[in-house]
Every structure is written in structure tokens, then in C-alpha cells.
């Protein structure tokens, strides 16, 4: 089913310039034709089966674990480096949204990441990171920073 995605309206800190910037981040976590805008604290129950195909799923959350999705966003100051936000869903709500560094700690915590990441790595390196083991995937992403991929693609 084709559908419009929802959006998260939030203020995130740009890690390059340090400014707090308003953003509208696409949230494609449910299979309905809505296109609603949410904020942190709003009720939104993600449908886990909607993650695959839209996001690059690293692993599924365990029973009581918060769902953590890492999304890319752009600073209004138009920096070249990609910015990353971790969106946390818990108990049917958007618990928080915060800027993060795409590092090993963030990757190990995350359940899904923006689907564009797999495409960018495949285009740049000719490697399908979806076929890698979890540890190899983490190591590859850390050894080949996305900023370098984004600048040359």
C-alpha cells in the first residue's frame, strides 16, 4: 500500500554549528494514509513490520525495550556533514528526539537507521551492508564514515 509518511516536528542541536534548529523529520512507522505531524510526547505506536523496507533494520527490539530509530536530518545552515537524530518510542509514545553522533554506541543502541544509508554505501563501495553480520556492519560503517560518502556521491 502506498501512503504518505508522518512527520516529527522537533528542535535538534546541529553538531556542526551547535545551533538548536527546528526540523521536520519523516516518520514512516505505520501503514496508514495519514501524513500527520507529531511532537515529542505525542502518542504514536510504531508498527514494527513497517520498518523493513523503509529503514535499514539493524535488529528488532526485545519485549520491554524502547524502539530506537536513527534518522538523518539537515541543519537550516546547510552544512555538508550529515546530521543524525535518535528518535525513541516507548509505551506508544514518542519519548524523545535528540541529536547523536553516528558512532558504535549509537549503532549498538539503535534498532533501525535511515534506509538511505545502505544505498549510499552500496553506491560508493559496491558492498551490500545488509548482507553483512551485525559486527561487520558496525565496523564497516565506523571505518567508512558517511560524511565521506555523502560528499562524493
mmCIF file of C-alpha atoms in Angstrom:
data_model
loop_
_atom_site.group_PDB
_atom_site.id
_atom_site.type_symbol
_atom_site.label_atom_id
_atom_site.label_comp_id
_atom_site.label_asym_id
_atom_site.label_seq_id
_atom_site.Cartn_x
_atom_site.Cartn_y
_atom_site.Cartn_z
ATOM 1 C CA UNK A 1 0.000 0.000 0.000
ATOM 2 C CA UNK A 2 1.420 3.397 -0.879
ATOM 3 C CA UNK A 3 0.996 6.044 1.745
ATOM 4 C CA UNK A 4 2.238 9.392 2.946
ATOM 5 C CA UNK A 5 4.522 9.253 5.921
ATOM 6 C CA UNK A 6 4.034 11.048 9.196
ATOM 7 C CA UNK A 7 6.440 13.709 10.451
ATOM 8 C CA UNK A 8 8.140 14.585 13.710
ATOM 9 C CA UNK A 9 8.425 18.298 14.413
ATOM 10 C CA UNK A 10 11.319 18.839 16.810
ATOM 11 C CA UNK A 11 14.193 21.103 17.721
ATOM 12 C CA UNK A 12 17.558 19.375 17.403
ATOM 13 C CA UNK A 13 21.076 20.592 18.025
ATOM 14 C CA UNK A 14 23.320 20.722 14.966
ATOM 15 C CA UNK A 15 26.580 19.003 15.844
ATOM 16 C CA UNK A 16 28.489 21.135 13.334
ATOM 17 C CA UNK A 17 27.426 24.687 14.283
ATOM 18 C CA UNK A 18 25.946 23.992 17.731
ATOM 19 C CA UNK A 19 22.661 25.782 16.994
ATOM 20 C CA UNK A 20 19.292 24.393 18.018
ATOM 21 C CA UNK A 21 17.367 24.098 14.767
ATOM 22 C CA UNK A 22 13.721 23.337 14.011
ATOM 23 C CA UNK A 23 13.331 20.219 11.862
ATOM 24 C CA UNK A 24 10.552 18.195 10.283
ATOM 25 C CA UNK A 25 11.753 14.575 10.174
ATOM 26 C CA UNK A 26 9.811 11.978 8.140
ATOM 27 C CA UNK A 27 8.487 9.123 10.291
ATOM 28 C CA UNK A 28 7.405 6.124 8.268
ATOM 29 C CA UNK A 29 6.468 3.815 11.145
ATOM 30 C CA UNK A 30 2.857 2.907 10.416
ATOM 31 C CA UNK A 31 0.907 1.627 7.445
ATOM 32 C CA UNK A 32 -1.896 4.159 7.152
ATOM 33 C CA UNK A 33 -2.635 7.007 4.774
ATOM 34 C CA UNK A 34 -2.338 9.892 7.213
ATOM 35 C CA UNK A 35 0.572 12.325 6.877
ATOM 36 C CA UNK A 36 0.195 13.650 10.434
ATOM 37 C CA UNK A 37 2.730 15.786 12.310
ATOM 38 C CA UNK A 38 3.807 14.666 15.784
ATOM 39 C CA UNK A 39 5.940 16.123 18.567
ATOM 40 C CA UNK A 40 7.882 14.514 21.400
ATOM 41 C CA UNK A 41 5.390 13.234 23.976
ATOM 42 C CA UNK A 42 2.626 12.541 21.444
ATOM 43 C CA UNK A 43 1.019 9.127 21.212
ATOM 44 C CA UNK A 44 2.344 7.111 18.281
ATOM 45 C CA UNK A 45 2.621 3.329 18.282
ATOM 46 C CA UNK A 46 5.120 2.240 15.619
ATOM 47 C CA UNK A 47 4.283 -0.894 13.629
ATOM 48 C CA UNK A 48 7.472 -2.966 13.571
ATOM 49 C CA UNK A 49 6.574 -4.668 10.288
ATOM 50 C CA UNK A 50 6.578 -1.221 8.619
ATOM 51 C CA UNK A 51 10.240 -0.604 9.447
ATOM 52 C CA UNK A 52 11.726 -3.083 6.978
ATOM 53 C CA UNK A 53 11.988 -1.641 3.501
ATOM 54 C CA UNK A 54 11.796 1.983 4.658
ATOM 55 C CA UNK A 55 14.553 1.850 7.258
ATOM 56 C CA UNK A 56 17.685 -0.229 7.412
ATOM 57 C CA UNK A 57 16.803 -2.567 10.284
ATOM 58 C CA UNK A 58 19.796 -3.411 12.455
ATOM 59 C CA UNK A 59 17.852 -5.585 14.901
ATOM 60 C CA UNK A 60 14.357 -5.829 16.366
ATOM 61 C CA UNK A 61 13.674 -4.556 19.896
ATOM 62 C CA UNK A 62 13.290 -7.053 22.714
ATOM 63 C CA UNK A 63 9.940 -7.172 24.538
ATOM 64 C CA UNK A 64 10.399 -4.314 27.012
ATOM 65 C CA UNK A 65 12.973 -2.361 25.017
ATOM 66 C CA UNK A 66 12.273 1.121 23.601
ATOM 67 C CA UNK A 67 12.321 1.308 19.801
ATOM 68 C CA UNK A 68 15.226 3.498 18.657
ATOM 69 C CA UNK A 69 15.344 4.794 15.093
ATOM 70 C CA UNK A 70 18.283 6.878 13.866
ATOM 71 C CA UNK A 71 17.297 9.366 11.185
ATOM 72 C CA UNK A 72 19.257 11.832 9.135
ATOM 73 C CA UNK A 73 18.257 15.491 9.224
ATOM 74 C CA UNK A 74 19.508 18.743 7.748
ATOM 75 C CA UNK A 75 20.550 21.870 9.584
ATOM 76 C CA UNK A 76 18.940 25.068 8.283
ATOM 77 C CA UNK A 77 22.503 26.417 7.916
ATOM 78 C CA UNK A 78 23.074 23.807 5.169
ATOM 79 C CA UNK A 79 26.265 22.163 6.413
ATOM 80 C CA UNK A 80 27.784 19.423 4.280
ATOM 81 C CA UNK A 81 28.085 16.870 7.067
ATOM 82 C CA UNK A 82 25.021 14.682 7.639
ATOM 83 C CA UNK A 83 23.273 15.173 10.964
ATOM 84 C CA UNK A 84 21.746 12.279 12.897
ATOM 85 C CA UNK A 85 18.856 12.172 15.339
ATOM 86 C CA UNK A 86 17.787 9.292 17.555
ATOM 87 C CA UNK A 87 14.008 9.018 17.844
ATOM 88 C CA UNK A 88 12.899 6.880 20.805
ATOM 89 C CA UNK A 89 9.442 5.295 21.005
ATOM 90 C CA UNK A 90 8.230 3.811 24.307
ATOM 91 C CA UNK A 91 4.827 2.715 25.578
ATOM 92 C CA UNK A 92 3.017 4.002 22.490
ATOM 93 C CA UNK A 93 4.595 7.474 22.612
ATOM 94 C CA UNK A 94 7.446 9.400 21.089
ATOM 95 C CA UNK A 95 9.617 9.528 24.190
ATOM 96 C CA UNK A 96 12.414 11.734 22.882
ATOM 97 C CA UNK A 97 14.326 13.011 19.880
ATOM 98 C CA UNK A 98 17.915 14.095 20.201
ATOM 99 C CA UNK A 99 20.950 14.741 18.040
ATOM 100 C CA UNK A 100 23.505 11.942 18.117
ATOM 101 C CA UNK A 101 26.857 11.078 16.619
ATOM 102 C CA UNK A 102 26.816 8.072 14.309
ATOM 103 C CA UNK A 103 29.267 6.018 16.370
ATOM 104 C CA UNK A 104 29.489 2.480 17.709
ATOM 105 C CA UNK A 105 27.462 3.294 20.836
ATOM 106 C CA UNK A 106 24.626 4.807 18.770
ATOM 107 C CA UNK A 107 24.632 1.892 16.315
ATOM 108 C CA UNK A 108 24.566 -0.731 19.058
ATOM 109 C CA UNK A 109 21.635 1.053 20.727
ATOM 110 C CA UNK A 110 19.652 1.545 17.503
ATOM 111 C CA UNK A 111 17.100 -0.811 16.023
ATOM 112 C CA UNK A 112 16.787 0.904 12.655
ATOM 113 C CA UNK A 113 18.537 3.651 10.733
ATOM 114 C CA UNK A 114 17.545 5.776 7.767
ATOM 115 C CA UNK A 115 17.174 3.462 4.749
ATOM 116 C CA UNK A 116 19.303 5.750 2.633
ATOM 117 C CA UNK A 117 22.451 4.591 4.437
ATOM 118 C CA UNK A 118 22.515 1.164 2.736
ATOM 119 C CA UNK A 119 22.028 2.752 -0.694
ATOM 120 C CA UNK A 120 24.824 5.270 -0.126
ATOM 121 C CA UNK A 121 27.312 2.618 0.989
ATOM 122 C CA UNK A 122 26.419 0.302 -1.865
ATOM 123 C CA UNK A 123 26.790 3.104 -4.406
ATOM 124 C CA UNK A 124 30.134 4.229 -3.012
ATOM 125 C CA UNK A 125 31.763 0.895 -2.133
ATOM 126 C CA UNK A 126 29.783 -1.669 -4.149
ATOM 127 C CA UNK A 127 29.067 -3.543 -0.903
ATOM 128 C CA UNK A 128 25.634 -4.531 0.362
ATOM 129 C CA UNK A 129 25.911 -3.855 4.097
ATOM 130 C CA UNK A 130 22.529 -5.564 4.586
ATOM 131 C CA UNK A 131 24.251 -8.894 3.848
ATOM 132 C CA UNK A 132 26.945 -8.393 6.499
ATOM 133 C CA UNK A 133 26.927 -9.795 10.003
ATOM 134 C CA UNK A 134 25.942 -7.300 12.709
ATOM 135 C CA UNK A 135 29.541 -6.801 13.948
ATOM 136 C CA UNK A 136 30.950 -6.500 10.407
ATOM 137 C CA UNK A 137 28.243 -3.976 9.535
ATOM 138 C CA UNK A 138 29.008 -1.823 12.603
ATOM 139 C CA UNK A 139 32.734 -1.945 11.921
ATOM 140 C CA UNK A 140 32.280 -1.110 8.224
ATOM 141 C CA UNK A 141 30.047 1.900 8.938
ATOM 142 C CA UNK A 142 32.504 3.217 11.528
ATOM 143 C CA UNK A 143 35.556 2.673 9.317
ATOM 144 C CA UNK A 144 33.870 4.333 6.321
ATOM 145 C CA UNK A 145 32.180 7.490 7.691
ATOM 146 C CA UNK A 146 29.016 8.554 5.936
ATOM 147 C CA UNK A 147 30.240 12.152 5.648
ATOM 148 C CA UNK A 148 32.818 10.961 3.115
ATOM 149 C CA UNK A 149 30.120 9.033 1.255
ATOM 150 C CA UNK A 150 27.724 11.981 1.157
ATOM 151 C CA UNK A 151 30.317 14.430 -0.145
ATOM 152 C CA UNK A 152 31.402 12.239 -3.066
ATOM 153 C CA UNK A 153 28.082 10.746 -4.166
#
